[in-house]
PDB file of C-alpha atoms in Angstrom:
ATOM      1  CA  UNK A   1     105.148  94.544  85.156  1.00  0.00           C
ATOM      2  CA  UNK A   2     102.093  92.488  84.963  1.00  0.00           C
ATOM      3  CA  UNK A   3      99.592  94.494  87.476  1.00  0.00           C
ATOM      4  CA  UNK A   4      96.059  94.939  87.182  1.00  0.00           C
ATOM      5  CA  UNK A   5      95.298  98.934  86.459  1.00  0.00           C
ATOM      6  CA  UNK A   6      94.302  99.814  89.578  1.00  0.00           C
ATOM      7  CA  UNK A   7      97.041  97.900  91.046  1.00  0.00           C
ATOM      8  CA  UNK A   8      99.669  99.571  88.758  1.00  0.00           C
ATOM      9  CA  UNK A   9      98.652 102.988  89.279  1.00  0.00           C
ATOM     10  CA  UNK A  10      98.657 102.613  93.074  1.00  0.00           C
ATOM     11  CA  UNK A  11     101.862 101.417  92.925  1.00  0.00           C
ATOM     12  CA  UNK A  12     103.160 104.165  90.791  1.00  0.00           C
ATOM     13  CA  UNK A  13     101.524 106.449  92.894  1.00  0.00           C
ATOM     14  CA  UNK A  14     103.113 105.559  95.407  1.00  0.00           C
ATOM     15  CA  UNK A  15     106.351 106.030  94.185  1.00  0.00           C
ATOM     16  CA  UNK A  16     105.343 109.166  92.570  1.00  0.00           C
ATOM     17  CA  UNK A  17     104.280 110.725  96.125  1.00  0.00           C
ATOM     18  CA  UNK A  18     107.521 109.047  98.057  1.00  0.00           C
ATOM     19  CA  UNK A  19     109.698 110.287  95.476  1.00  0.00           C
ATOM     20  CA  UNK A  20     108.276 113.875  95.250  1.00  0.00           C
ATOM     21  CA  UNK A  21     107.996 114.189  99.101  1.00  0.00           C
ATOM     22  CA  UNK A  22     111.791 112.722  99.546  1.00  0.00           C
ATOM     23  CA  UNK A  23     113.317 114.288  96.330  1.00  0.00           C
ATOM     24  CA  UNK A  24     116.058 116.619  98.023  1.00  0.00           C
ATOM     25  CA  UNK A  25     116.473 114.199 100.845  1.00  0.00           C
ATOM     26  CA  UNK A  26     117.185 111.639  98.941  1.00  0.00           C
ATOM     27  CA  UNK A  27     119.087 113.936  96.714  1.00  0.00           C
ATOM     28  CA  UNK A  28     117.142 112.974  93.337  1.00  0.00           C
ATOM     29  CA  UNK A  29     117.848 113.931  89.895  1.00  0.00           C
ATOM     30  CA  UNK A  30     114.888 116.686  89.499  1.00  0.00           C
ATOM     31  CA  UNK A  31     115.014 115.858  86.034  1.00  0.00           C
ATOM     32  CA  UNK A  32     113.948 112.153  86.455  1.00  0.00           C
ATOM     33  CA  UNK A  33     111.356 113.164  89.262  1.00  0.00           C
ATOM     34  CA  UNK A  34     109.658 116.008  86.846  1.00  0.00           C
ATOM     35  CA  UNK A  35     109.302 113.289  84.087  1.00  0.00           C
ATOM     36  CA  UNK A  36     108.019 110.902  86.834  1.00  0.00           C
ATOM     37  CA  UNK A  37     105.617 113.400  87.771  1.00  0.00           C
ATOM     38  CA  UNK A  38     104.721 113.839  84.505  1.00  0.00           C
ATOM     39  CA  UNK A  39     104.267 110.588  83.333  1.00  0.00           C
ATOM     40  CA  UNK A  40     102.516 109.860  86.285  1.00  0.00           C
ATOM     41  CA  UNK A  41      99.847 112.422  86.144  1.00  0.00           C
ATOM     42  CA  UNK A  42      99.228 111.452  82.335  1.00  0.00           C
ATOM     43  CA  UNK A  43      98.542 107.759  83.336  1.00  0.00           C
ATOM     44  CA  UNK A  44      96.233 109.028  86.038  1.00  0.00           C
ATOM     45  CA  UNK A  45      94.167 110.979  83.864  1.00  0.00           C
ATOM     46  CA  UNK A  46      94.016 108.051  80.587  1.00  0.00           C
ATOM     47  CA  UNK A  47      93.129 105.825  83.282  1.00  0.00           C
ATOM     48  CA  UNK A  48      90.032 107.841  84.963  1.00  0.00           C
ATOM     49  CA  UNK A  49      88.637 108.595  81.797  1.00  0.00           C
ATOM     50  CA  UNK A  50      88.817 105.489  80.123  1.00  0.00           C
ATOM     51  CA  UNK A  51      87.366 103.981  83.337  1.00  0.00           C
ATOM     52  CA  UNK A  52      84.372 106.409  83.542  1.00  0.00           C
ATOM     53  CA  UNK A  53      81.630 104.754  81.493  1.00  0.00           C
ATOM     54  CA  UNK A  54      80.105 108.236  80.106  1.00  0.00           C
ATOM     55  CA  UNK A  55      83.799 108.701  78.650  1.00  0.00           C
ATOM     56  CA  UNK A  56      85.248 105.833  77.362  1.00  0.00           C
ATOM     57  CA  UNK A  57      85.720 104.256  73.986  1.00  0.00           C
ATOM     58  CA  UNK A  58      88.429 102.829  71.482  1.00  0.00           C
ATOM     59  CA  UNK A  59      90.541 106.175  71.608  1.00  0.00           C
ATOM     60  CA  UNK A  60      90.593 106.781  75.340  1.00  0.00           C
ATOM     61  CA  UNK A  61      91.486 103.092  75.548  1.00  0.00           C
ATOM     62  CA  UNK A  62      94.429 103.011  73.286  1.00  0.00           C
ATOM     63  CA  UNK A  63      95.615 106.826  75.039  1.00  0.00           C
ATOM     64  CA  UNK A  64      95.618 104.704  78.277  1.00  0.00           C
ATOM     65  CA  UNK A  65      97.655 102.156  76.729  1.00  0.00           C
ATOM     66  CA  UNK A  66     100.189 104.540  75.156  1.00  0.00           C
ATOM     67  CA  UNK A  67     100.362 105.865  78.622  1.00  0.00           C
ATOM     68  CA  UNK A  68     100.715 103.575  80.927  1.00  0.00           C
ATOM     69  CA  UNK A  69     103.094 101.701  78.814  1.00  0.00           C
ATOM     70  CA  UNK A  70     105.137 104.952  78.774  1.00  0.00           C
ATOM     71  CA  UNK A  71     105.069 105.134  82.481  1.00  0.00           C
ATOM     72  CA  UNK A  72     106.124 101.186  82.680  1.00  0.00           C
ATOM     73  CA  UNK A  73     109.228 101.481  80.707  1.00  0.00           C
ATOM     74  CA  UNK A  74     110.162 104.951  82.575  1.00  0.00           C
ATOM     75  CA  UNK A  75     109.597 102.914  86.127  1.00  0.00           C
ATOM     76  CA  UNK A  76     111.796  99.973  84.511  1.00  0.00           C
ATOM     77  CA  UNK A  77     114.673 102.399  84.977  1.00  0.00           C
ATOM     78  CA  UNK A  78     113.575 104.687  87.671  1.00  0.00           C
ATOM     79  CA  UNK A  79     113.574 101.789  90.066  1.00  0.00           C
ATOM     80  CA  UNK A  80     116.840 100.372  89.156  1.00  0.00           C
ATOM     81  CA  UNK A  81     117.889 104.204  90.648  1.00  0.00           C
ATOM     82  CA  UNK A  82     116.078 104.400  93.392  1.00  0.00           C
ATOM     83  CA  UNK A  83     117.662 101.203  94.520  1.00  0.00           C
ATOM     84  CA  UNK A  84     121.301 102.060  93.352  1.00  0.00           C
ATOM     85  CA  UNK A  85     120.865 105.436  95.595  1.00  0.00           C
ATOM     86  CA  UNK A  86     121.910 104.766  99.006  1.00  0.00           C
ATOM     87  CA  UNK A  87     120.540 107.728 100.233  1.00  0.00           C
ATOM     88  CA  UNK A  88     116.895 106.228  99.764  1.00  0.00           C
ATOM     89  CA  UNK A  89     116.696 104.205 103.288  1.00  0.00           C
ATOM     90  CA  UNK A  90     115.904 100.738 102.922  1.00  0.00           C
ATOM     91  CA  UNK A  91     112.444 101.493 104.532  1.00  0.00           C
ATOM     92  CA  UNK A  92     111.382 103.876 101.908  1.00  0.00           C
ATOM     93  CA  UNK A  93     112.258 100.824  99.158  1.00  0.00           C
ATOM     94  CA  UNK A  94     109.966  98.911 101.752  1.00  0.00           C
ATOM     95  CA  UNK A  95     107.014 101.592 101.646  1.00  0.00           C
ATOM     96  CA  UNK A  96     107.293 101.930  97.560  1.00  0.00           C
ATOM     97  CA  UNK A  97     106.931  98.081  97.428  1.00  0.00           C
ATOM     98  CA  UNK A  98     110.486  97.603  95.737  1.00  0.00           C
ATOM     99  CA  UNK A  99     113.241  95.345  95.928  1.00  0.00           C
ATOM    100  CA  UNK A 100     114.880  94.641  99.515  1.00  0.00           C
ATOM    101  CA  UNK A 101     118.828  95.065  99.044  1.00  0.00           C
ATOM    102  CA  UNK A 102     119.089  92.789 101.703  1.00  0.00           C
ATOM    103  CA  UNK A 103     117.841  89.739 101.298  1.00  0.00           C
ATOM    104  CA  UNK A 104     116.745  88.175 104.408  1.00  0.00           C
ATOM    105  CA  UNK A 105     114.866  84.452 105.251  1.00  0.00           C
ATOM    106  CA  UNK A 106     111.297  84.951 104.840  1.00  0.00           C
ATOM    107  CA  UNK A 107     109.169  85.019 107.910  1.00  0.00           C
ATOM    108  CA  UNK A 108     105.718  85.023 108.220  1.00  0.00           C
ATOM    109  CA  UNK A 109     103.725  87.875 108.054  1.00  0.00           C
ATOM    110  CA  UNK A 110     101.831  88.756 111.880  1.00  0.00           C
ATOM    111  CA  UNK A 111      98.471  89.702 112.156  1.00  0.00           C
ATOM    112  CA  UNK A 112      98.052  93.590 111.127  1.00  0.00           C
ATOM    113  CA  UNK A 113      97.320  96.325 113.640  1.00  0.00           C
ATOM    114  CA  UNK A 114      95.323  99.135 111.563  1.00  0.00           C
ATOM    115  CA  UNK A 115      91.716  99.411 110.827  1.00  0.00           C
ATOM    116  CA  UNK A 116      90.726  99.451 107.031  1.00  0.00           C
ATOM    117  CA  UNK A 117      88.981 103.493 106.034  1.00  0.00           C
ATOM    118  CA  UNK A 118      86.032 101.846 104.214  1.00  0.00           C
ATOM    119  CA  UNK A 119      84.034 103.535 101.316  1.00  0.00           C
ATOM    120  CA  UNK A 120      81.014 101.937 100.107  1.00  0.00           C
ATOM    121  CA  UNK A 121      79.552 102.830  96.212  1.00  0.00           C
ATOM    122  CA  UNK A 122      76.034 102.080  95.356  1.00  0.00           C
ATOM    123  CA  UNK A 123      74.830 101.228  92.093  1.00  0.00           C
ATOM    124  CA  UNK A 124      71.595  99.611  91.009  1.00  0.00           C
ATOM    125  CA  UNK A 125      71.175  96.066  93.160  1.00  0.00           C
ATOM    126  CA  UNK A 126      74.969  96.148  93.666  1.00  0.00           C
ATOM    127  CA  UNK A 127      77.400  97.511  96.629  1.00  0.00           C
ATOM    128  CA  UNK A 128      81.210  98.224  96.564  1.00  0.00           C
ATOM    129  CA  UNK A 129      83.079  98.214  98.753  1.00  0.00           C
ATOM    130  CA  UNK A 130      86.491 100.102  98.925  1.00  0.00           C
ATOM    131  CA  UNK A 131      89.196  99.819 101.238  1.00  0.00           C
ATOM    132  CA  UNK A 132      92.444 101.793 102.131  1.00  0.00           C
ATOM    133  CA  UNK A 133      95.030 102.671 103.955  1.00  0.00           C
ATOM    134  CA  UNK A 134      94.692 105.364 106.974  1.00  0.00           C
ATOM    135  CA  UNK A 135      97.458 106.898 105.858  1.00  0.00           C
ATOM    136  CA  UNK A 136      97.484 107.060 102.348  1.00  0.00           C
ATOM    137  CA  UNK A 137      93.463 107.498 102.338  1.00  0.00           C
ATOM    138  CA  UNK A 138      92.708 106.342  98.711  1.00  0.00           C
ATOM    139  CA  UNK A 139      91.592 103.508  97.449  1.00  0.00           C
ATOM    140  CA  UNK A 140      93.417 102.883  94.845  1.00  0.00           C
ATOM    141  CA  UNK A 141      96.990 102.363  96.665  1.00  0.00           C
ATOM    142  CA  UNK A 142      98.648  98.940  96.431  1.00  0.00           C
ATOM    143  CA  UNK A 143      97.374  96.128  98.101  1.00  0.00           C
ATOM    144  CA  UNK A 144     101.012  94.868  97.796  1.00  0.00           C
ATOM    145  CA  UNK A 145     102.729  96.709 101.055  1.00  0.00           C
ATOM    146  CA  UNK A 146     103.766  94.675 104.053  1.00  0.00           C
ATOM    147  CA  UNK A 147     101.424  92.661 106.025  1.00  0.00           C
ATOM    148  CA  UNK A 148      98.927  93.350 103.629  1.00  0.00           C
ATOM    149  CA  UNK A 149      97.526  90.766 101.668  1.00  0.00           C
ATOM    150  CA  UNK A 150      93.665  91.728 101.001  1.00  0.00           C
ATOM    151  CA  UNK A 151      90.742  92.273 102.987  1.00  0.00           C
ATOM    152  CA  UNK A 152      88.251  90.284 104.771  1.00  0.00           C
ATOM    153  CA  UNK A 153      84.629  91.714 104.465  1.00  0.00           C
ATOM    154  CA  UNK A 154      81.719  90.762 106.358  1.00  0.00           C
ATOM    155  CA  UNK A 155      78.182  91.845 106.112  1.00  0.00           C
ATOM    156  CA  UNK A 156      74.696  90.764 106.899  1.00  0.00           C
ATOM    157  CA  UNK A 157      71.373  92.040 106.717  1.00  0.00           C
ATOM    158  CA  UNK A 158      69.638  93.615 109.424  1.00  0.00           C
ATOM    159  CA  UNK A 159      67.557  91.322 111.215  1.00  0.00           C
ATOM    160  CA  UNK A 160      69.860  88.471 110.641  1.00  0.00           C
ATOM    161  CA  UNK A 161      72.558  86.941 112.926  1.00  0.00           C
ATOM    162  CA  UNK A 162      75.178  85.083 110.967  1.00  0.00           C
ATOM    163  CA  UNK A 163      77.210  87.066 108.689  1.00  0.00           C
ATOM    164  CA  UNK A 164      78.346  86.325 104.889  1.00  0.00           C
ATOM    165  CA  UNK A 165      82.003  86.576 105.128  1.00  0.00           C
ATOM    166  CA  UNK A 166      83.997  87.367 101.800  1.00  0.00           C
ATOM    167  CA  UNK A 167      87.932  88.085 100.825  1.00  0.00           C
ATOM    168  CA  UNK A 168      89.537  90.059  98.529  1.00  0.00           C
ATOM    169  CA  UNK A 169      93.195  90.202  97.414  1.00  0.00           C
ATOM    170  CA  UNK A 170      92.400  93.463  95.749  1.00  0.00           C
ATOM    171  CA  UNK A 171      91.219  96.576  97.274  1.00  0.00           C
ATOM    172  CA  UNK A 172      87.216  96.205  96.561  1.00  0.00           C
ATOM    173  CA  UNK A 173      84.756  93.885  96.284  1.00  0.00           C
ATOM    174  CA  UNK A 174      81.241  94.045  94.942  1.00  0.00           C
ATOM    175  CA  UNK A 175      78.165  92.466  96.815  1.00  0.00           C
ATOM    176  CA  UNK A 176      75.178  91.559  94.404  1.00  0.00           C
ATOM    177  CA  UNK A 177      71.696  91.340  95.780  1.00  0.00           C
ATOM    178  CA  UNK A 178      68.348  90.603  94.400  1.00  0.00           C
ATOM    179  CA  UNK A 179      65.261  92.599  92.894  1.00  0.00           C
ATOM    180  CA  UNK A 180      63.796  91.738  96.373  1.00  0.00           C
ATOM    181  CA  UNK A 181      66.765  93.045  98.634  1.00  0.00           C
ATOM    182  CA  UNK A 182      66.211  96.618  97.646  1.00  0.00           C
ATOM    183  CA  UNK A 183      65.354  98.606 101.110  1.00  0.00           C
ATOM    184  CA  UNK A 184      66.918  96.061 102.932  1.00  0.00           C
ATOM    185  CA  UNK A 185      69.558  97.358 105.753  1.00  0.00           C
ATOM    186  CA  UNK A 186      73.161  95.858 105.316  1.00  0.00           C
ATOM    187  CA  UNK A 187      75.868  95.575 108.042  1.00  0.00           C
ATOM    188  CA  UNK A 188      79.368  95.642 107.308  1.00  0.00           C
ATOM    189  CA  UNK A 189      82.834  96.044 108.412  1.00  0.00           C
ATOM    190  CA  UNK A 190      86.083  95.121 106.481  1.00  0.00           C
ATOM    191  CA  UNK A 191      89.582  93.646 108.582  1.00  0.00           C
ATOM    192  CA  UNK A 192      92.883  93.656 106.767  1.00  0.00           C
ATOM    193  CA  UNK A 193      94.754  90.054 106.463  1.00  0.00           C
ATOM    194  CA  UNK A 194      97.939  88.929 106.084  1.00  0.00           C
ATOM    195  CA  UNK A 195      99.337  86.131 104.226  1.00  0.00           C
ATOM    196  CA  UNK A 196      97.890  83.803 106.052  1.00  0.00           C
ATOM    197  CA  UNK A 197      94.156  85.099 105.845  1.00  0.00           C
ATOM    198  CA  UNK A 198      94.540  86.062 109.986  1.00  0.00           C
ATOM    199  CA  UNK A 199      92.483  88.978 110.116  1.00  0.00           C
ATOM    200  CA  UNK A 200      93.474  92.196 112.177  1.00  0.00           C
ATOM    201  CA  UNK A 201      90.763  94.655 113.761  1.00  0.00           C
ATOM    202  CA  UNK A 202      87.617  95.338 112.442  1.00  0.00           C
ATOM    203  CA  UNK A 203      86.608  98.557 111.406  1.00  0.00           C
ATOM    204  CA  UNK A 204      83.326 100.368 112.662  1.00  0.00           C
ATOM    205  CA  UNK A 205      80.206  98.595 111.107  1.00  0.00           C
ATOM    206  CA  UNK A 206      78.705 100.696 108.005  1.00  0.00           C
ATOM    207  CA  UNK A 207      74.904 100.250 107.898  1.00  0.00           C
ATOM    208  CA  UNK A 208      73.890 101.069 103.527  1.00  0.00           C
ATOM    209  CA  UNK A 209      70.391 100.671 102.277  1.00  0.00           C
ATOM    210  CA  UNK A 210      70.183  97.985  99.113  1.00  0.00           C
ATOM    211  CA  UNK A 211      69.179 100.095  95.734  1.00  0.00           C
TER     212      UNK A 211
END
């Protein structure tokens, strides 16, 4: 599973939180789901602190390695369950971004109908912008769920008319400005698109001060 980190742990995540919620439902081992869990959590952690700057080094690298690698070859198997469980409804497969049993012609994706939750970081001369799901409310879910392909951002300074327009097949994107932005008002909003860059509503417009 080739994923970039954040993708990967949203993903698991995901599957983590379905599978917990679900578990007598779908009438889970609770063995499997405890070592999910467990697995899971231990990713989460190796990943935050190798990711946090203040923290991170050779050996917090290599535990997040260990870990996620770990979690990989559990999910290898896990999924290959989930989908041999009939009691997991195909639309739960659809929400954990796994396998259709069904295999049906593909159709384009239609415009989506939700509003990005935006979250914009400051550091220095540079912006970031997060974007999620309502639902899930973190940023670090998978872009990959239906009629999701990225994000469309636009922003602008205050003052100006015509706005910069920027997209993003992950979940964030990072605005750079110069020495001479800083105090400068920005205005932005961020759409969802599909696979076919057709943009759905825009969310509220965010005013942030550069710096």
């Amino acid at each position: 599973m080739k994923l970039p980190d954040e993708q990967f742990m949203g993903y698991a995540n995901t599957i983590n939180d379905q599978s917990t919620a679900h578990a007598s439902e779908w009438n889970l081992d609770a063995t499997r789901v405890s070592e999910l869990n467990t697995l899971t959590a231990n990713a989460n952690q190796a990943y935050r602190i190798n990711l946090d700057r203040a923290t991170s080094n050779r050996t917090t690298s290599t535990n997040k390695k260990t870990a996620f690698r770990e979690l990989k070859e559990f999910l290898s198997l896990y999924v290959d369950y989930l989908e041999g469980n009939l009691s997991v409804p195909d639309s739960a497969l659809a929400i954990m971004d796994l396998r259709p049993r069904k295999h049906h012609a593909h159709q384009p994706d239609g415009r989506p109908e939700e509003t990005p939750n935006v979250t914009v970081v400051k550091q220095h001369d540079e912006m970031t912008i997060y974007v999620s799901r309502a639902e899930h409310g973190q940023p670090t879910q998978s872009v990959k769920l239906p009629k999701y392909h990225g994000f469309k951002l636009r922003w602008r300074f205050e003052g100006e008319t015509g706005y910069h327009i920027e997209v993003s097949t992950r979940l964030h994107f990072t605005i750079h400005f110069n020495r001479e932005d800083e105090t400068r008002r920005v205005i932005l909003s961020a759409a969802w698109i599909n696979n076919r860059l057709e943009e759905g509503p825009w969310s509220e417009d965010i005013i942030e001060i550069v710096g």
